Tab-separated table of C-alpha atoms in Angstrom:
chain	number	residue	atom	x	y	z
A	145	GLU	CA	122.806	134.639	87.980
A	146	VAL	CA	119.560	134.296	90.599
A	147	GLN	CA	117.500	136.395	88.955
A	148	LEU	CA	113.351	138.137	90.109
A	149	VAL	CA	112.527	140.900	87.369
A	150	GLN	CA	108.885	142.368	88.629
A	151	SER	CA	106.419	143.517	86.237
A	152	GLY	CA	106.363	147.898	85.895
A	153	VAL	CA	105.184	151.099	87.793
A	154	GLU	CA	101.218	150.457	88.177
A	155	VAL	CA	98.959	153.954	88.537
A	156	LYS	CA	95.500	152.458	89.463
A	157	LYS	CA	91.934	154.056	90.772
A	158	PRO	CA	90.001	152.515	94.123
A	159	GLY	CA	88.001	149.942	92.871
A	160	GLU	CA	89.779	148.720	89.775
A	161	SER	CA	91.748	145.177	89.631
A	162	LEU	CA	95.211	144.634	89.486
A	163	LYS	CA	97.718	141.576	88.653
A	164	ILE	CA	101.427	142.070	89.496
A	165	SER	CA	104.021	139.706	88.015
A	166	CYS	CA	107.377	138.183	88.940
A	167	LYS	CA	109.766	135.820	86.852
A	168	GLY	CA	112.435	133.958	88.164
A	169	SER	CA	115.248	132.966	85.856
A	170	GLY	CA	118.697	131.443	86.691
A	171	TYR	CA	117.731	128.374	88.796
A	172	ARG	CA	114.662	126.033	88.959
A	173	PHE	CA	111.860	127.980	89.679
A	174	THR	CA	109.937	125.435	91.188
A	175	SER	CA	111.570	124.401	93.699
A	176	TYR	CA	111.737	127.334	95.796
A	177	TRP	CA	108.922	129.276	97.575
A	178	ILE	CA	108.780	132.720	96.192
A	179	GLY	CA	107.016	135.690	98.706
A	180	TRP	CA	106.024	139.079	98.502
A	181	VAL	CA	106.767	141.973	100.828
A	182	ARG	CA	104.795	145.073	101.010
A	183	GLN	CA	106.579	148.512	101.601
A	184	MET	CA	104.397	151.670	102.610
A	185	PRO	CA	105.748	154.829	101.965
A	186	GLY	CA	108.891	155.848	104.356
A	187	LYS	CA	107.371	152.530	106.722
A	188	GLY	CA	109.318	149.139	107.283
A	189	LEU	CA	108.846	145.275	105.371
A	190	GLU	CA	105.707	143.274	105.942
A	191	TRP	CA	105.440	139.765	105.345
A	192	MET	CA	102.864	139.075	102.993
A	193	GLY	CA	102.606	136.041	101.972
A	194	ILE	CA	104.460	133.197	99.911
A	195	ILE	CA	103.585	130.555	97.268
A	196	TYR	CA	105.070	127.112	96.246
A	197	PRO	CA	105.444	127.045	92.671
A	198	SER	CA	105.799	123.403	92.380
A	199	ASP	CA	101.908	123.125	93.516
A	200	SER	CA	100.443	125.889	94.378
A	201	ASP	CA	100.814	125.722	97.806
A	202	THR	CA	100.106	128.960	99.249
A	203	ARG	CA	100.598	131.173	102.356
A	204	TYR	CA	99.271	134.219	103.869
A	205	SER	CA	99.740	136.521	106.605
A	206	PRO	CA	97.028	136.940	108.648
A	207	SER	CA	97.024	140.410	107.778
A	208	PHE	CA	96.533	139.940	104.006
A	209	GLN	CA	94.255	136.873	104.188
A	210	GLY	CA	91.726	137.591	101.894
A	211	GLN	CA	92.644	141.060	100.609
A	212	VAL	CA	95.031	139.750	97.958
A	213	THR	CA	95.854	136.521	95.852
A	214	ILE	CA	98.961	135.112	95.285
A	215	SER	CA	99.065	132.474	92.578
A	216	ALA	CA	102.061	130.989	90.127
A	217	ASP	CA	102.615	130.059	86.675
A	218	LYS	CA	105.058	127.267	86.648
A	219	SER	CA	105.595	126.871	83.304
A	220	ILE	CA	106.350	130.127	82.376
A	221	SER	CA	108.246	130.657	85.920
A	222	THR	CA	106.549	133.532	87.202
A	223	ALA	CA	104.985	134.412	89.956
A	224	TYR	CA	101.676	136.870	90.811
A	225	LEU	CA	99.984	138.926	93.089
A	226	GLN	CA	96.428	140.165	93.028
A	227	TRP	CA	93.921	142.564	93.956
A	228	SER	CA	90.122	142.548	93.213
A	229	SER	CA	89.520	145.882	93.992
A	230	LEU	CA	92.009	148.148	94.822
A	231	LYS	CA	92.277	150.754	98.296
A	232	ALA	CA	94.087	153.967	98.463
A	233	SER	CA	95.911	152.284	101.662
A	234	ASP	CA	97.142	149.311	99.041
A	235	THR	CA	99.340	152.132	97.304
A	236	ALA	CA	103.227	150.421	98.091
A	237	MET	CA	106.322	149.134	96.983
A	238	TYR	CA	105.984	145.612	96.417
A	239	TYR	CA	108.637	143.179	96.594
A	240	CYS	CA	109.014	139.388	95.283
A	241	ALA	CA	111.681	137.879	96.818
A	242	ARG	CA	113.128	133.626	97.055
A	243	LEU	CA	112.712	131.735	100.208
A	244	SER	CA	115.465	129.706	100.662
A	245	GLY	CA	116.063	127.903	104.234
A	246	SER	CA	114.853	124.173	105.465
A	247	TYR	CA	112.785	124.703	108.178
A	248	LEU	CA	111.083	127.874	109.375
A	249	PRO	CA	111.626	130.858	108.317
A	250	ARG	CA	113.040	131.077	105.505
A	251	TRP	CA	115.599	133.678	104.552
A	252	PHE	CA	114.563	135.547	101.462
A	253	ASP	CA	116.868	135.521	98.631
A	254	PRO	CA	117.512	137.780	95.813
A	255	TRP	CA	114.876	140.313	95.982
A	256	GLY	CA	113.326	141.804	92.846
A	257	GLN	CA	113.676	145.104	91.944
A	258	GLY	CA	110.030	145.798	93.056
A	259	THR	CA	107.033	146.871	91.204
A	260	LEU	CA	105.100	150.188	92.719
A	261	VAL	CA	101.953	150.437	92.716
A	262	THR	CA	99.892	154.114	93.682
A	263	VAL	CA	96.173	153.412	94.083
A	264	ALA	CA	94.575	157.410	93.454
A	265	SER	CA	90.916	158.439	92.632
B	109	GLN	CA	102.698	146.986	114.611
B	110	SER	CA	105.369	143.840	114.508
B	111	VAL	CA	105.599	142.110	117.175
B	112	LEU	CA	109.588	142.369	116.215
B	113	THR	CA	110.371	145.689	117.975
B	114	GLN	CA	113.764	147.464	116.902
B	115	PRO	CA	115.172	150.762	118.119
B	116	PRO	CA	114.054	153.291	115.633
B	117	SER	CA	117.527	154.792	114.886
B	118	VAL	CA	121.241	153.956	115.638
B	119	SER	CA	123.635	156.434	114.988
B	120	GLY	CA	127.824	155.959	115.242
B	121	ALA	CA	131.186	157.631	114.160
B	122	PRO	CA	133.185	156.427	110.669
B	123	GLY	CA	135.305	153.418	112.602
B	124	GLN	CA	132.623	152.959	115.486
B	125	ARG	CA	131.018	150.203	116.571
B	126	VAL	CA	127.294	150.124	116.424
B	127	THR	CA	124.671	147.676	117.186
B	128	ILE	CA	120.611	147.212	116.586
B	129	SER	CA	118.415	144.851	118.460
B	130	CYS	CA	115.705	143.185	118.025
B	131	THR	CA	113.290	142.119	120.487
B	132	GLY	CA	110.527	139.652	120.247
B	133	SER	CA	108.522	136.999	122.847
B	134	SER	CA	108.354	133.315	123.453
B	135	SER	CA	106.227	132.666	120.112
B	136	ASN	CA	109.151	134.000	117.703
B	137	ILE	CA	113.014	134.239	118.562
B	138	GLY	CA	112.210	133.397	122.573
B	139	ALA	CA	110.921	129.797	120.885
B	140	GLY	CA	114.192	129.232	118.922
B	141	TYR	CA	113.408	130.746	115.977
B	142	ASP	CA	116.091	131.813	113.823
B	143	VAL	CA	116.819	135.132	112.702
B	144	HIS	CA	117.910	137.077	109.811
B	145	TRP	CA	118.507	140.908	108.967
B	146	TYR	CA	118.413	142.989	106.155
B	147	ARG	CA	120.101	146.189	104.488
B	148	GLN	CA	117.578	148.590	102.334
B	149	LEU	CA	120.001	150.864	100.257
B	150	PRO	CA	117.953	154.515	99.939
B	151	VAL	CA	115.442	153.378	96.871
B	152	THR	CA	116.778	150.186	96.598
B	153	ALA	CA	115.416	146.473	97.132
B	154	PRO	CA	116.480	145.121	100.712
B	155	LYS	CA	119.389	142.800	100.897
B	156	LEU	CA	119.957	139.575	102.837
B	157	LEU	CA	122.706	140.302	105.848
B	158	ILE	CA	122.687	137.749	107.988
B	159	TYR	CA	120.783	134.572	107.842
B	160	GLY	CA	119.985	131.372	110.553
B	161	ASP	CA	121.439	133.636	113.189
B	162	ASN	CA	124.954	134.473	112.424
B	163	ASN	CA	125.765	132.719	109.098
B	164	ARG	CA	127.070	135.417	106.386
B	165	PRO	CA	125.861	134.721	102.485
B	166	SER	CA	128.974	135.061	100.164
B	167	GLY	CA	130.421	138.904	99.404
B	168	VAL	CA	128.827	140.081	102.927
B	169	PRO	CA	132.509	141.476	104.957
B	170	ASP	CA	132.756	140.270	108.152
B	171	ARG	CA	132.378	143.270	109.452
B	172	PHE	CA	128.740	142.532	110.264
B	173	SER	CA	127.684	139.586	112.847
B	174	GLY	CA	124.110	138.054	114.199
B	175	SER	CA	123.576	136.605	117.946
B	176	LYS	CA	120.617	135.720	119.509
B	177	SER	CA	119.773	135.529	123.235
B	178	GLY	CA	117.033	135.089	124.661
B	179	THR	CA	114.183	136.458	122.845
B	180	SER	CA	116.022	139.066	121.452
B	181	ALA	CA	118.390	138.831	118.562
B	182	SER	CA	121.331	141.547	117.743
B	183	LEU	CA	123.041	142.825	114.911
B	184	ALA	CA	126.578	144.069	115.030
B	185	ILE	CA	128.542	146.659	113.019
B	186	THR	CA	132.573	146.875	113.399
B	187	GLY	CA	134.208	149.483	111.361
B	188	LEU	CA	131.068	151.440	110.148
B	189	GLN	CA	131.582	153.124	107.159
B	190	ALA	CA	129.394	155.917	105.255
B	191	GLU	CA	128.251	152.713	102.814
B	192	ASP	CA	126.450	151.180	105.696
B	193	GLU	CA	123.807	154.488	106.133
B	194	ALA	CA	120.840	152.015	105.516
B	195	ASP	CA	117.902	150.374	106.622
B	196	TYR	CA	118.460	147.427	108.806
B	197	TYR	CA	116.121	145.238	109.462
B	198	CYS	CA	115.473	141.494	111.536
B	199	GLN	CA	112.970	139.080	110.117
B	200	SER	CA	111.899	135.691	112.169
B	201	TYR	CA	108.980	133.213	112.381
B	202	ASP	CA	106.029	133.816	115.070
B	203	SER	CA	103.452	130.417	116.440
B	204	SER	CA	101.060	132.407	117.269
B	205	LEU	CA	100.750	133.948	114.462
B	206	SER	CA	101.696	130.863	111.914
B	207	SER	CA	103.541	133.399	109.760
B	208	SER	CA	107.102	134.695	109.067
B	209	VAL	CA	107.279	138.533	110.017
B	210	PHE	CA	109.760	141.451	110.034
B	211	GLY	CA	111.230	143.580	112.704
B	212	THR	CA	109.704	147.307	112.723
B	213	GLY	CA	113.539	148.734	110.800
B	214	THR	CA	116.489	150.724	112.220
B	215	LYS	CA	118.229	153.661	110.000
B	216	VAL	CA	121.839	154.030	110.805
B	217	THR	CA	122.988	157.055	110.388
B	218	VAL	CA	127.150	157.472	109.965
B	219	LEU	CA	127.973	160.861	111.547
């Protein structure tokens, strides 16, 4: 079974750094792009960016370029999303998902269970 | 604000048919890029419902269908059931942004 398991709930203060993870299993991790999606409280889905774990080729949405860093460690089949200095506006649920399809836009399937990040002083 | 616009809400009685529109422009749906649809039940991760405009993944009932014309796409749900009460999102690619985008989302209510 293809599965993505994300790291747990995070509660941080403004200005702190954070790295959340997404571990893939049940498939060849290096053969599929992995993406990250933000959902702020009560709001819709936002496409943040994607990474190809085989060579770490990374693409960002213009809205998130420079705000977050997406990385991957193919030796442990894990993708990451990190912030160097959190803001209160980063409070959201963050989902990772595997991308499928041979051409744009690829679709997300399956999804991780989500990581809730709360940033508050 | 997304470049793909959906109605905030649609509703229908059990057994009825509802449709959700996803309106884009010449730089996304109108450029021929595929549209995918997701369903998000309350307090759960989204799940793929339709890919490549009108293809259903294994396990998705044929009550769900997708279509596309011009700069818009639609998701139709026939035989509406209480379990269909959820948020629905479209997704496509925008060449101006060089990025995939999600629609604004639609909440389906079963009366």
